[in-house]
mmCIF file of C-alpha atoms in Angstrom:
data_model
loop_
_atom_site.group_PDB
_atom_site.id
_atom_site.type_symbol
_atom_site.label_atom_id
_atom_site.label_comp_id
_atom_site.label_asym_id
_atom_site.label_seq_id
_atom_site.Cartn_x
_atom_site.Cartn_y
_atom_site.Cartn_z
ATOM 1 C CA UNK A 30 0.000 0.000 0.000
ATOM 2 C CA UNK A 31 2.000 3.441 -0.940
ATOM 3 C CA UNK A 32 0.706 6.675 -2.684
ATOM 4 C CA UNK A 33 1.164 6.981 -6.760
ATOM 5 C CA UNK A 34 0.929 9.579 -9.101
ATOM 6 C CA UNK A 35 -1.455 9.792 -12.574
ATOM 7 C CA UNK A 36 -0.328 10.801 -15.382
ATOM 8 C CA UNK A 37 -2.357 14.131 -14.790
ATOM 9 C CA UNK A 38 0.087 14.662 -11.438
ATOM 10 C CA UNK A 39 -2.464 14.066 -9.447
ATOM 11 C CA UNK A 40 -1.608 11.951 -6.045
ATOM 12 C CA UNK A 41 -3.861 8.845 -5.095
ATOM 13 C CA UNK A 42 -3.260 5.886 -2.278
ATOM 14 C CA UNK A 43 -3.704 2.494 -3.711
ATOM 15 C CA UNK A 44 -2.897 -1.597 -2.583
ATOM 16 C CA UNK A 45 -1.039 -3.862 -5.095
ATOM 17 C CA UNK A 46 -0.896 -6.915 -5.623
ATOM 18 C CA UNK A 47 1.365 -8.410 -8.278
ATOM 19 C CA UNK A 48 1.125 -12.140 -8.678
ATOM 20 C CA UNK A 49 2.947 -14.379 -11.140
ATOM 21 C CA UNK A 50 1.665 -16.074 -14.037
ATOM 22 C CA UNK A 51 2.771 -19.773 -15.601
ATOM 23 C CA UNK A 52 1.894 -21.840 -18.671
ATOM 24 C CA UNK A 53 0.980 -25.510 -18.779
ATOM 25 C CA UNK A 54 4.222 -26.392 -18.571
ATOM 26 C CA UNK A 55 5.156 -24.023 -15.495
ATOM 27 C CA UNK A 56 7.232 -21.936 -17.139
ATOM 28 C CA UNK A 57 7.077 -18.383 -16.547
ATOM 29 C CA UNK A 58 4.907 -16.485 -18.598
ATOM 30 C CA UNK A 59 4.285 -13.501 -17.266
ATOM 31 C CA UNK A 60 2.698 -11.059 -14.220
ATOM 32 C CA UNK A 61 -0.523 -9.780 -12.826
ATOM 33 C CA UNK A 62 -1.004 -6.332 -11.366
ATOM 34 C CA UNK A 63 -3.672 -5.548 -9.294
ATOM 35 C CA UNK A 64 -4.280 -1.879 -7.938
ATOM 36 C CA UNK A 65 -7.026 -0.674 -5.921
ATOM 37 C CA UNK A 66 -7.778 2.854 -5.058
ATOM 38 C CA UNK A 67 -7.770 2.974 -1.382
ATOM 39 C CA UNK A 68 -8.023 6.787 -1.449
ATOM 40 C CA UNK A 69 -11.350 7.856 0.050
ATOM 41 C CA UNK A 70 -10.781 4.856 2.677
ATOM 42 C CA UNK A 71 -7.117 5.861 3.129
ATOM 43 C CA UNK A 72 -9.365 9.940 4.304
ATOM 44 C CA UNK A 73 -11.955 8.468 6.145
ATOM 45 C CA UNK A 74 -8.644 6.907 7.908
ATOM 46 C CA UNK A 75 -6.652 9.940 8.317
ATOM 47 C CA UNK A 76 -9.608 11.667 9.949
ATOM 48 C CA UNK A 77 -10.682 9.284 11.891
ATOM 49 C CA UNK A 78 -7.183 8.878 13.584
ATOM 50 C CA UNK A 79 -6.692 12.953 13.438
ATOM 51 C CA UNK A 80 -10.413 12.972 15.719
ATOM 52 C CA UNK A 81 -9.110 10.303 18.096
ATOM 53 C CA UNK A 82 -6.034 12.217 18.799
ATOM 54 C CA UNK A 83 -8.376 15.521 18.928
ATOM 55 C CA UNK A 84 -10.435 13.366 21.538
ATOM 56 C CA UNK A 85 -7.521 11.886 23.850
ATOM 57 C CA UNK A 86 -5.866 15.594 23.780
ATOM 58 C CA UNK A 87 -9.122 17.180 25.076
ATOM 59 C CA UNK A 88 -9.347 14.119 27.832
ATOM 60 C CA UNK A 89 -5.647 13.854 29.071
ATOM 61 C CA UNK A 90 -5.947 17.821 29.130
ATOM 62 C CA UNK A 91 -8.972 17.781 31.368
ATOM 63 C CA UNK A 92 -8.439 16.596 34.657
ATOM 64 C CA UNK A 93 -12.548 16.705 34.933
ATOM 65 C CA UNK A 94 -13.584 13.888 32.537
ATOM 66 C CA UNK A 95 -12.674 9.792 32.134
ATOM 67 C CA UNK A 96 -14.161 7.213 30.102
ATOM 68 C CA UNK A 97 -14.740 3.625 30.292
ATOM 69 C CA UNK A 98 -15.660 0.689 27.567
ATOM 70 C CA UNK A 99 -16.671 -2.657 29.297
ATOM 71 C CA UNK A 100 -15.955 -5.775 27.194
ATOM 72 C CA UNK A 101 -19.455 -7.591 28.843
ATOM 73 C CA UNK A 102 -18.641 -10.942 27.162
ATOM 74 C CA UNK A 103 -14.998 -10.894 29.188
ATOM 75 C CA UNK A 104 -15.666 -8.978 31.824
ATOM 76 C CA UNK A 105 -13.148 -6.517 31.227
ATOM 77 C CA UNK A 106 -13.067 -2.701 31.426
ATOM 78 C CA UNK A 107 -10.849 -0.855 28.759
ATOM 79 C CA UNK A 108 -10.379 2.839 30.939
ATOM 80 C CA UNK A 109 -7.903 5.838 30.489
ATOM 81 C CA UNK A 110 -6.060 6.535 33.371
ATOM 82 C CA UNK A 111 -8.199 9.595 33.964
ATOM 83 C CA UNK A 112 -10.920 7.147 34.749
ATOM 84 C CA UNK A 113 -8.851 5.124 36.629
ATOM 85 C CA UNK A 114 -7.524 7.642 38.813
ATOM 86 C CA UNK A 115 -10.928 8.450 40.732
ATOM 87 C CA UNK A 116 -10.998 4.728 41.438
ATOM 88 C CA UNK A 117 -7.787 4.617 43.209
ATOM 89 C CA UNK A 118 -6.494 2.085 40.447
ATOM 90 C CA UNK A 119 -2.906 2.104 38.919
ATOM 91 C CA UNK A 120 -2.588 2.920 35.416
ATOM 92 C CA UNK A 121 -3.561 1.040 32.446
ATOM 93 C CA UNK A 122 -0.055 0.221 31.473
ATOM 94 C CA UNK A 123 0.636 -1.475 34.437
ATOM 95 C CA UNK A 124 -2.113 -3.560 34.552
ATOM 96 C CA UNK A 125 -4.469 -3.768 31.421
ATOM 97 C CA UNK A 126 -7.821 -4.099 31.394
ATOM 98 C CA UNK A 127 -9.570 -5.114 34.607
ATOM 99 C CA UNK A 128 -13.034 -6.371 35.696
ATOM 100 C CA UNK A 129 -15.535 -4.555 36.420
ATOM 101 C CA UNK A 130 -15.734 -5.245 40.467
ATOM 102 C CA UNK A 131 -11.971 -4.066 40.445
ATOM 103 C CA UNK A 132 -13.827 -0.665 39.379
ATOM 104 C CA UNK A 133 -16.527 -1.039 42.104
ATOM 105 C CA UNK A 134 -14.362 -1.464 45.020
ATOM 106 C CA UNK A 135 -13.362 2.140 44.579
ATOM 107 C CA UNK A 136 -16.624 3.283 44.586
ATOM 108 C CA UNK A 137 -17.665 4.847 47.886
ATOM 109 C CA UNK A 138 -18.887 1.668 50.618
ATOM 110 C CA UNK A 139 -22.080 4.127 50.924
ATOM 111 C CA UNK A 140 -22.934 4.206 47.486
ATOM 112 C CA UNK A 141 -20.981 1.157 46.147
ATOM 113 C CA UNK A 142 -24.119 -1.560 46.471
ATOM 114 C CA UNK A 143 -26.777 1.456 44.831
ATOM 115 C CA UNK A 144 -23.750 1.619 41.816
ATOM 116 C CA UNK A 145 -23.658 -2.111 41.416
ATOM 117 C CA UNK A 146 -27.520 -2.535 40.945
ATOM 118 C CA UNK A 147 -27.946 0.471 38.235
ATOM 119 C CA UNK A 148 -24.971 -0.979 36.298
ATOM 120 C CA UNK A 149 -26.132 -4.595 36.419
ATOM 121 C CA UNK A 150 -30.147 -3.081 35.569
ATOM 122 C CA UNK A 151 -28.567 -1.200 32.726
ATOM 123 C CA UNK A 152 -26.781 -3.956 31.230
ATOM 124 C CA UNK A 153 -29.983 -6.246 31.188
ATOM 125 C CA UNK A 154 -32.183 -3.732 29.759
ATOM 126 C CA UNK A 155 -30.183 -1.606 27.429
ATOM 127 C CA UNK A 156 -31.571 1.550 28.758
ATOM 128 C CA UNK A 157 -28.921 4.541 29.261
ATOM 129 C CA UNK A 158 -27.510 4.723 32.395
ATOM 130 C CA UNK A 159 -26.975 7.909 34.204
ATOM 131 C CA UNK A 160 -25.657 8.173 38.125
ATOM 132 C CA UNK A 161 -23.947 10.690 40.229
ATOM 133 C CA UNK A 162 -22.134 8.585 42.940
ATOM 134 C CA UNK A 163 -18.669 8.993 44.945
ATOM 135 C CA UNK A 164 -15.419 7.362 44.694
ATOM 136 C CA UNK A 165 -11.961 7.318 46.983
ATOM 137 C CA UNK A 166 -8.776 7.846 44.962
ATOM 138 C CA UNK A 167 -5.074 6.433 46.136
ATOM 139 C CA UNK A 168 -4.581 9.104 48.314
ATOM 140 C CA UNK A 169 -8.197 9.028 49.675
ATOM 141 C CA UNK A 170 -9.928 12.031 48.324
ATOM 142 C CA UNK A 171 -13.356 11.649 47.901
ATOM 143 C CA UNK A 172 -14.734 12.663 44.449
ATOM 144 C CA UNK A 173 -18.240 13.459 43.376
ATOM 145 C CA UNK A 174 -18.908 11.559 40.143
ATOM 146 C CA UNK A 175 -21.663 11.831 37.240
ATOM 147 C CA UNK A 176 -21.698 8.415 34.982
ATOM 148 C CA UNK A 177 -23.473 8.265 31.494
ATOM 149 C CA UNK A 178 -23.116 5.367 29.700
ATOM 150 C CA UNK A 179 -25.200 2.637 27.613
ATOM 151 C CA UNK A 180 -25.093 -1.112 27.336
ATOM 152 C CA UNK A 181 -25.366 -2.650 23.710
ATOM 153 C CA UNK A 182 -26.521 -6.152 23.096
ATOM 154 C CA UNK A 183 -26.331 -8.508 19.612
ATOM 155 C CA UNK A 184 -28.923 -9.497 17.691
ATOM 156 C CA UNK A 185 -30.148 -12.181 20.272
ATOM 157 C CA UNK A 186 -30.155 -9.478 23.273
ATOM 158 C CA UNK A 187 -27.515 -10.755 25.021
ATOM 159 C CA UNK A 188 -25.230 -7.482 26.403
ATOM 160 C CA UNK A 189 -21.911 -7.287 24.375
ATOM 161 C CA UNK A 190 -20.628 -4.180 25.031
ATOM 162 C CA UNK A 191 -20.957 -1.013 28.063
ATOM 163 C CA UNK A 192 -18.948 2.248 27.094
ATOM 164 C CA UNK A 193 -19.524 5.663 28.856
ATOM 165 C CA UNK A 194 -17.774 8.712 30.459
ATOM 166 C CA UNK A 195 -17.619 9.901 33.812
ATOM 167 C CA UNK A 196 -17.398 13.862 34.730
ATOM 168 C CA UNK A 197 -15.697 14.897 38.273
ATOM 169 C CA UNK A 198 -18.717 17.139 39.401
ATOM 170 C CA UNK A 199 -17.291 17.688 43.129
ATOM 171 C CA UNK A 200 -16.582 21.294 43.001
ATOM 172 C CA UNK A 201 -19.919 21.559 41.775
ATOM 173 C CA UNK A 202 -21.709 19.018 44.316
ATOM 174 C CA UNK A 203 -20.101 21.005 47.295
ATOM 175 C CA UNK A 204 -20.991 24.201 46.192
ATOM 176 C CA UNK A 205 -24.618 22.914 45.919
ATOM 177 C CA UNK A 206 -24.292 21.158 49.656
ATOM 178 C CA UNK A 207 -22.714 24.702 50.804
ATOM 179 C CA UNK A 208 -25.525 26.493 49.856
ATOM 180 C CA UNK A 209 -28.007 24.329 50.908
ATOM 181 C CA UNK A 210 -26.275 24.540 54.342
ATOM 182 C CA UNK A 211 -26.462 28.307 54.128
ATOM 183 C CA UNK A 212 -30.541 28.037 53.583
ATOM 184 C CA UNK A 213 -30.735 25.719 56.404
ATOM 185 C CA UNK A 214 -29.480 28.189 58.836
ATOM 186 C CA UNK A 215 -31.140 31.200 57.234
ATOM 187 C CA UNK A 216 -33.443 33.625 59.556
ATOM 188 C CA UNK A 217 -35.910 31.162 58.479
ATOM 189 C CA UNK A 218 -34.658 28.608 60.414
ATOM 190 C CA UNK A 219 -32.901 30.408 63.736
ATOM 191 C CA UNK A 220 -36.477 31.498 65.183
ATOM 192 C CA UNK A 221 -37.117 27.729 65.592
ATOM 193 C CA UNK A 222 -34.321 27.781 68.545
ATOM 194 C CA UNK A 223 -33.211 28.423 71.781
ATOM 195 C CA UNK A 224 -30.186 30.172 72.940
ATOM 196 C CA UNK A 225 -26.893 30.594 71.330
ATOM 197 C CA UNK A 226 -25.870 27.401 72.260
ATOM 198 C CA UNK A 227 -27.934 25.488 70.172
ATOM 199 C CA UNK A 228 -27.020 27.800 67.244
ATOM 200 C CA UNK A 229 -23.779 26.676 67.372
ATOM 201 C CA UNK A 230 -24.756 23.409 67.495
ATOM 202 C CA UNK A 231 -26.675 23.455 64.704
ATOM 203 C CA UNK A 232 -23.918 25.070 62.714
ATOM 204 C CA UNK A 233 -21.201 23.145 63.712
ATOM 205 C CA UNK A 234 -23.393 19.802 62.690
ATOM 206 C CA UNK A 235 -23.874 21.345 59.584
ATOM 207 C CA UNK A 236 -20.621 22.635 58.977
ATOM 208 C CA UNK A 237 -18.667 19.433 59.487
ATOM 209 C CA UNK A 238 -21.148 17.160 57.529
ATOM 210 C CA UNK A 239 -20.893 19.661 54.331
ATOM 211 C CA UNK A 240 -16.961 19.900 54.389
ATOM 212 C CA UNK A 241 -17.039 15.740 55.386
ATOM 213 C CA UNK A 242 -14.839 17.257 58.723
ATOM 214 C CA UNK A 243 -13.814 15.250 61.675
ATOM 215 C CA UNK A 244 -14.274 17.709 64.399
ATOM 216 C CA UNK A 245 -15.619 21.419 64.215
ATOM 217 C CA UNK A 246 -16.316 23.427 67.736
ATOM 218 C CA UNK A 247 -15.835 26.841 68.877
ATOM 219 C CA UNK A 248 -13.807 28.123 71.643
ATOM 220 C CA UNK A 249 -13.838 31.116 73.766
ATOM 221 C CA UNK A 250 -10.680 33.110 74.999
ATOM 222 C CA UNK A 251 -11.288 34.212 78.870
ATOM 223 C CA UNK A 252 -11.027 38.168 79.179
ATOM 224 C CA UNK A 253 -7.790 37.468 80.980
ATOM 225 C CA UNK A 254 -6.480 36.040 77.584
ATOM 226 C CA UNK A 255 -5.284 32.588 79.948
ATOM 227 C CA UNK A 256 -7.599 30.442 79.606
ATOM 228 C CA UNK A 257 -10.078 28.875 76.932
ATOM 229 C CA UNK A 258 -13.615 27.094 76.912
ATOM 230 C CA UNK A 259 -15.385 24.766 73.957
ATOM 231 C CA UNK A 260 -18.300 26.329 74.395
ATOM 232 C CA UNK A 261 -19.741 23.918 71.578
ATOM 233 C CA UNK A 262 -18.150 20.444 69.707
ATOM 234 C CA UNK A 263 -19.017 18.215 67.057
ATOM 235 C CA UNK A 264 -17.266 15.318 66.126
ATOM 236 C CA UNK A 265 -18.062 12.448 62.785
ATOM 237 C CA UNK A 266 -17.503 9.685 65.906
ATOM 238 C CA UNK A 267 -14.468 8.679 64.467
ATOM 239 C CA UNK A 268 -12.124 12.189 65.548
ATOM 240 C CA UNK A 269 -11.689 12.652 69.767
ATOM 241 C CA UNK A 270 -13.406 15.670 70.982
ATOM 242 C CA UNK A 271 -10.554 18.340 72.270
ATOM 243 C CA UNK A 272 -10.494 18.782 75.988
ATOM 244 C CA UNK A 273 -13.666 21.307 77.228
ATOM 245 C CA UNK A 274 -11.351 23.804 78.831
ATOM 246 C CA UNK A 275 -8.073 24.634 79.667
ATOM 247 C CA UNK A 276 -5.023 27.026 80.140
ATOM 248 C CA UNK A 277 -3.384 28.428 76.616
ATOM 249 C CA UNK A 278 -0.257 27.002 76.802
ATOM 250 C CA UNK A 279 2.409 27.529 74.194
ATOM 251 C CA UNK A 280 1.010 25.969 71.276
ATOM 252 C CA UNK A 281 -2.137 27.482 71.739
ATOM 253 C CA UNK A 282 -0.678 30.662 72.237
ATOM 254 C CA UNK A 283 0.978 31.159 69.238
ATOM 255 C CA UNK A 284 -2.274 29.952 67.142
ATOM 256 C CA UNK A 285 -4.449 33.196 69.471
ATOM 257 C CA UNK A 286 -1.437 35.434 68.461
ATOM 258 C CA UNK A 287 -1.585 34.646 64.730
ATOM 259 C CA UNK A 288 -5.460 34.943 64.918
ATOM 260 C CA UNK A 289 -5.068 38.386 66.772
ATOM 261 C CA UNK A 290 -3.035 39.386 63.452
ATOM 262 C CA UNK A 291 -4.550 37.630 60.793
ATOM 263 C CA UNK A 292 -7.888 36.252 62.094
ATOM 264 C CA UNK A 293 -7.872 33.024 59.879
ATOM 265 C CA UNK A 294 -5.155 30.192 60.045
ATOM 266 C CA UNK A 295 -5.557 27.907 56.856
ATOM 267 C CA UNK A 296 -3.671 24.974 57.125
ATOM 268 C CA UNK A 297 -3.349 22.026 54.386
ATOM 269 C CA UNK A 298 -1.212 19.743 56.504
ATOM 270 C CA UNK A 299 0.120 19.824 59.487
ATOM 271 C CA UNK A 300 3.101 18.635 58.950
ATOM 272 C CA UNK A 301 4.248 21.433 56.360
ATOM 273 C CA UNK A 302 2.606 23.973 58.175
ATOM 274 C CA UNK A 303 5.126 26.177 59.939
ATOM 275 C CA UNK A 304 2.374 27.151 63.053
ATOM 276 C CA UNK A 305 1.631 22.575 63.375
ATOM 277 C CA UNK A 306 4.733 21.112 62.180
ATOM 278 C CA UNK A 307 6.484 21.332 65.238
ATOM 279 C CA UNK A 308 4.108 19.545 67.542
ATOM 280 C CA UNK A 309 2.706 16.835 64.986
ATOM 281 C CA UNK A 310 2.534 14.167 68.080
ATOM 282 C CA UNK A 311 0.121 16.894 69.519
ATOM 283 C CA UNK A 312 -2.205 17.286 66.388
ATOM 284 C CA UNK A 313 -1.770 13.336 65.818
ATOM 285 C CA UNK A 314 -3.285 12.264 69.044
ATOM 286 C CA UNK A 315 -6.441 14.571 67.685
ATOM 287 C CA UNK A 316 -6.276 12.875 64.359
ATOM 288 C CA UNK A 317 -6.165 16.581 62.746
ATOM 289 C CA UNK A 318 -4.463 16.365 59.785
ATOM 290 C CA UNK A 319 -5.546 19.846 57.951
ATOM 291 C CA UNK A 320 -7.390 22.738 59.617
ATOM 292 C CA UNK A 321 -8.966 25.917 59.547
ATOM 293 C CA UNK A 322 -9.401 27.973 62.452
ATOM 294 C CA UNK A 323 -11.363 31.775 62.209
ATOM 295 C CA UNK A 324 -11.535 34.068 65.179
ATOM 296 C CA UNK A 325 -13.930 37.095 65.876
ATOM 297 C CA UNK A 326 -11.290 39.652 67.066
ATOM 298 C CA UNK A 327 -12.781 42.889 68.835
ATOM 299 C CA UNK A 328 -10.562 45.578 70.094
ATOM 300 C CA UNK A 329 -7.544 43.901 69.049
ATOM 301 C CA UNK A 330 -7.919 40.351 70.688
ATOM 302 C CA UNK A 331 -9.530 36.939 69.969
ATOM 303 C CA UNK A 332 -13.124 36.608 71.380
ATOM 304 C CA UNK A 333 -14.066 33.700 69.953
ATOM 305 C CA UNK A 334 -12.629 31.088 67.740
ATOM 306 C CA UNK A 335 -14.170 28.889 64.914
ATOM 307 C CA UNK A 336 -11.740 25.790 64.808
ATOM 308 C CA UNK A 337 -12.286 22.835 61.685
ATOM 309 C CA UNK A 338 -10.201 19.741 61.756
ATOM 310 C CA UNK A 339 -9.700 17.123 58.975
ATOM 311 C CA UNK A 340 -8.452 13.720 59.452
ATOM 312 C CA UNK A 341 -6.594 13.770 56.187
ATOM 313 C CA UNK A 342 -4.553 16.569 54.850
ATOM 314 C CA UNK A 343 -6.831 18.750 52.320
ATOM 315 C CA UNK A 344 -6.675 21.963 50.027
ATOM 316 C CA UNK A 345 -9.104 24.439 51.228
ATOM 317 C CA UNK A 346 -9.908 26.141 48.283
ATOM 318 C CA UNK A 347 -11.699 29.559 48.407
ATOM 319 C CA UNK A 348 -15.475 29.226 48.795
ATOM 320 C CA UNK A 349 -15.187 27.132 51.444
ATOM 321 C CA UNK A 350 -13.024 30.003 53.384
ATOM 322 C CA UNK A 351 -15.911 32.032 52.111
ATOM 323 C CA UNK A 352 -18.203 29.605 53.559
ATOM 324 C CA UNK A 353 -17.177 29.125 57.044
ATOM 325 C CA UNK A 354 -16.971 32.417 57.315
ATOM 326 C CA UNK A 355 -20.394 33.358 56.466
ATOM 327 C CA UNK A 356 -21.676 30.635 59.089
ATOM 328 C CA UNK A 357 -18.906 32.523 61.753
ATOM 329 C CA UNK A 358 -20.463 35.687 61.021
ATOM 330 C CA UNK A 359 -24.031 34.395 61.646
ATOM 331 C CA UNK A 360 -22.964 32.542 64.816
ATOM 332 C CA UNK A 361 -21.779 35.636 65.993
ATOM 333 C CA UNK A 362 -24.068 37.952 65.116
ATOM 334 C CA UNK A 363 -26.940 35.503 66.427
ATOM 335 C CA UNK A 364 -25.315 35.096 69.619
ATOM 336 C CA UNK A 365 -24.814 38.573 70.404
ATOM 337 C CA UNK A 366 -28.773 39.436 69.583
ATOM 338 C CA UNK A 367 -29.738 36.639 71.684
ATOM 339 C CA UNK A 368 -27.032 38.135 74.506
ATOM 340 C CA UNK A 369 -28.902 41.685 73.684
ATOM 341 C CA UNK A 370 -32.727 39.875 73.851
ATOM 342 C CA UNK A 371 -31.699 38.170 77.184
ATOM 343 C CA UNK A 372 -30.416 41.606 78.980
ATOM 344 C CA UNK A 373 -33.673 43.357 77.577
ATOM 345 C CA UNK A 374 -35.969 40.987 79.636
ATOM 346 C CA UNK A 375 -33.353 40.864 82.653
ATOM 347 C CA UNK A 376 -33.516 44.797 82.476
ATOM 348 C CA UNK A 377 -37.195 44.902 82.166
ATOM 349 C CA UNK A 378 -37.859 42.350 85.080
ATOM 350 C CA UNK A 379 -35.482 43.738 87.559
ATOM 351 C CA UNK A 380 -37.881 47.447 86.882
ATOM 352 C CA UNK A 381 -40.792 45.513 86.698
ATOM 353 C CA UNK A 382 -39.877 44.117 90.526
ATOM 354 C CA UNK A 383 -38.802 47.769 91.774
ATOM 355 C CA UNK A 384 -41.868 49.168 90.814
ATOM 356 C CA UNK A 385 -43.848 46.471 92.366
ATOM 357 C CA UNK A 386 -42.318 46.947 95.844
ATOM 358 C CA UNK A 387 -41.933 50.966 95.565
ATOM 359 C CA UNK A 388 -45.746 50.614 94.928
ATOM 360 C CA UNK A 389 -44.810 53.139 91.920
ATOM 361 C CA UNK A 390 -46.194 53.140 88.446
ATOM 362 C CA UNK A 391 -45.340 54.752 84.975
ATOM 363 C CA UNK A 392 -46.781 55.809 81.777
ATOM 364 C CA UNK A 393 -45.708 56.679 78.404
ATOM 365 C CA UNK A 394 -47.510 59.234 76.775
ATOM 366 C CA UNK A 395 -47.014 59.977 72.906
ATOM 367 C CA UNK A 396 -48.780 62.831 71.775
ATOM 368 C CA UNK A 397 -50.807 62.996 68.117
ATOM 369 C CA UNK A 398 -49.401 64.623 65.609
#
C-alpha cells in the first residue's frame, strides 16, 4: 500500500498486488497487477485517527472527565487513566484491562451496592444509564462523580458491550451542599431555637457534615487572655473531641497570636505547616491532619474562635473560606442578639420588681401629631 501519481500529477493511495503467471508447462509467462484505489478509505482513515487524537488531547488535558468501555462478554473494562484515577487504580499500562468489580471497590462503601444494581439493571435492559455517585482515589480524596453510559446487546439481546464517560462534578456538588447549608441556617430557620448554644450546634453539625470534617467546635478566649472554653463540639464519631477547657499554653498561644493578626489560620497539613509542624505528636493524638481555624477579634484580641479539623490533609480552596466564614459571622451575630434579647428581659424584670415593691407606676404618653 503506498501513494502513486497519474499521469495528470495528481496523487492517489492504492494496494497492489502483483502475482505471477505460468503456462501448462510451469514456465514463466508472465505477471498480474492488481491496484485498488484505497483513497477515500485511506481519508476516512486519516480523519478518523486525526479525531481520536483531537479526543484523547481534550481528555488527558482535562483533569474533569474519564471514560470507560466494558468488554461484557470478558468482563473486562478498557479505561484511560483519567478514569482510573478516581478509582484509586494504577494505570492502564501497568495492569491492562480489569473487571468490572476491580472498578466497584473504589466506589464509595455508601454508594458502592446502589452503583452495582444500576450498572447490572442497565446492562440487562439496554436503557442509558446515568448516576452521580462517589469514589476514593489512592490518596483518599473523595470525588463526586456523574456516569453516562449505555449497554449494547447482539442481535439475540444478550449485552456485548458497556462504554460511557464519567465527569468529576465535586466542586460543583459542594458548592450545591454549601448552599443548601447556608438556607438551612437562614433567619428562616434560627427562630425555631433556643439560645446561642444550640445555634452553634446546629452550625457546627452542619458545617462538618458539608466539608465531610472530623471535628468542628468553637472556643472562647477568657477576658484574661489565659484560659479557653469549647463552648460547643461536634465530632463524625471517628475524631476525639478536644479537651472542654483549659489554660493556653504555648502551642495554643501562638495559634491566638496569629489569629489576633490575621484572624484566619488555613492549614493544608500539618506537617508542612510552619504554626503545626512542630508539635505533629500533639495534632496526631487529635487525628487533625488539615485545619482551619477563624476568630472574631474585637478591640484587638480573639473573642471567639471557629476551629475545623480534617483527618486527612486537604486543600481548602476559596469558597469554602468564604463559607465558614459566612456561618462565623451568623454565629456571631446571632449570639450577640440573643445576649442583647436576654439583657432586655433581665432589664425589664429587675424594673418591673422595683416598681412592684416601691408601689410606683409609669406611663408613656405619645402625643398625636
Amino acid at each position: 500500500e503506498r501513494w502513486h501519481r497519474r499521469a495528470d500529477g495528481m496523487h492517489f493511495f492504492a494496494s497492489g498486488e502483483v502475482m505471477v503467471l505460468r503456462d501448462d508447462s510451469d514456465a514463466l509467462a508472465g505477471f498480474l497487477h492488481i491496484l485498488r484505489d484505497r483513497t477515500e478509505e485511506r481519508r476516512i482513515q486519516h480523519e478518523l485517527e486525526a479525531s481520536r487524537e483531537r479526543l484523547d488531547y481534550a481528555l488527558n488535558s482535562s483533569s474533569l472527565v474519564g471514560t470507560w468501555d466494558w468488554d461484557v462478554v470478558n468482563d473486562l473494562v478498557y479505561a484511560d487513566d483519567k478514569f482510573r484515577e478516581f478509582f484509586g487504580l494504577p494505570t492502564s499500562a501497568a495492569t491492562g484491562p480489569l473487571p468490572v468489580e476491580r472498578f466497584l471497590a473504589g466506589v464509595h462503601p455508601d454508594d458502592r451496592e446502589t452503583t452495582r444494581s444500576r450498572i447490572m439493571g442497565a446492562k440487562v435492559s439496554g436503557q442509558p444509564f446515568a448516576l452521580e455517585y462517589r469514589t476514593i482515589d489512592r490518596s483518599g480524596d473523595v470525588h463526586w462523580v456523574s456516569a453516562q453510559g449505555r449497554c449494547f446487546h447482539d442481535a439475540l439481546g444478550i449485552p456485548i458491550r458497556f462504554p460511557g464517560a464519567i465527569i468529576d462534578i465535586t466542586q460543583e456538588k459542594r458548592r450545591r451542599n454549601m448552599q443548601a447549608a447556608l438556607l438551612r441556617l437562614g433567619d428562616e430557620g434560627v427562630e425555631q431555637l433556643g439560645d446561642a448554644v444550640d445555634y452553634s450546634a446546629r452550625s457546627l453539625a452542619i458545617i462538618g457534615e458539608t466539608l465531610e470534617l472530623g471535628q468542628a467546635g468553637y472556643a472562647a478566649i477568657t477576658d484574661d487572655d489565659r484560659y479557653f472554653a469549647v463552648t460547643a463540639q461536634w465530632t463524625d464519631g471517628n475524631s476525639p473531641p478536644i479537651p472542654s477547657s483549659g489554660k493556653i499554653g504555648r502551642i495554643e498561644r501562638r495559634l491566638v497570636d496569629r489569629l489576633t493578626q490575621d484572624g484566619t489560620l488555613v492549614v493544608e497539613d500539618v506537617h508542612l505547616h510552619p504554626a503545626t509542624r512542630d508539635n505533629i505528636e500533639v495534632w496526631q493524638g487529635l487525628n487533625v491532619a488539615a485545619m482551619i481555624d477563624m476568630a472574631v477579634v474585637e478591640d484587638g484580641r480573639v473573642r471567639i474562635i471557629l476551629f475545623l479539623f480534617s483527618s486527612r490533609p486537604r486543600n481548602w480552596d476559596a469558597e469554602q473560606l468564604a463559607f465558614v466564614r459566612d456561618i462565623l459571622n451568623r454565629a456571631w451575630t446571632y449570639s450577640r442578639r440573643r445576649l442583647a434579647e436576654r439583657q432586655l428581659i433581665e432589664t425589664e424584670t429587675r424594673l418591673r420588681l422595683a416598681q412592684e415593691a416601691a408601689e410606683i407606676g409609669t406611663l408613656d404618653y405619645r402625643p398625636l401629631s
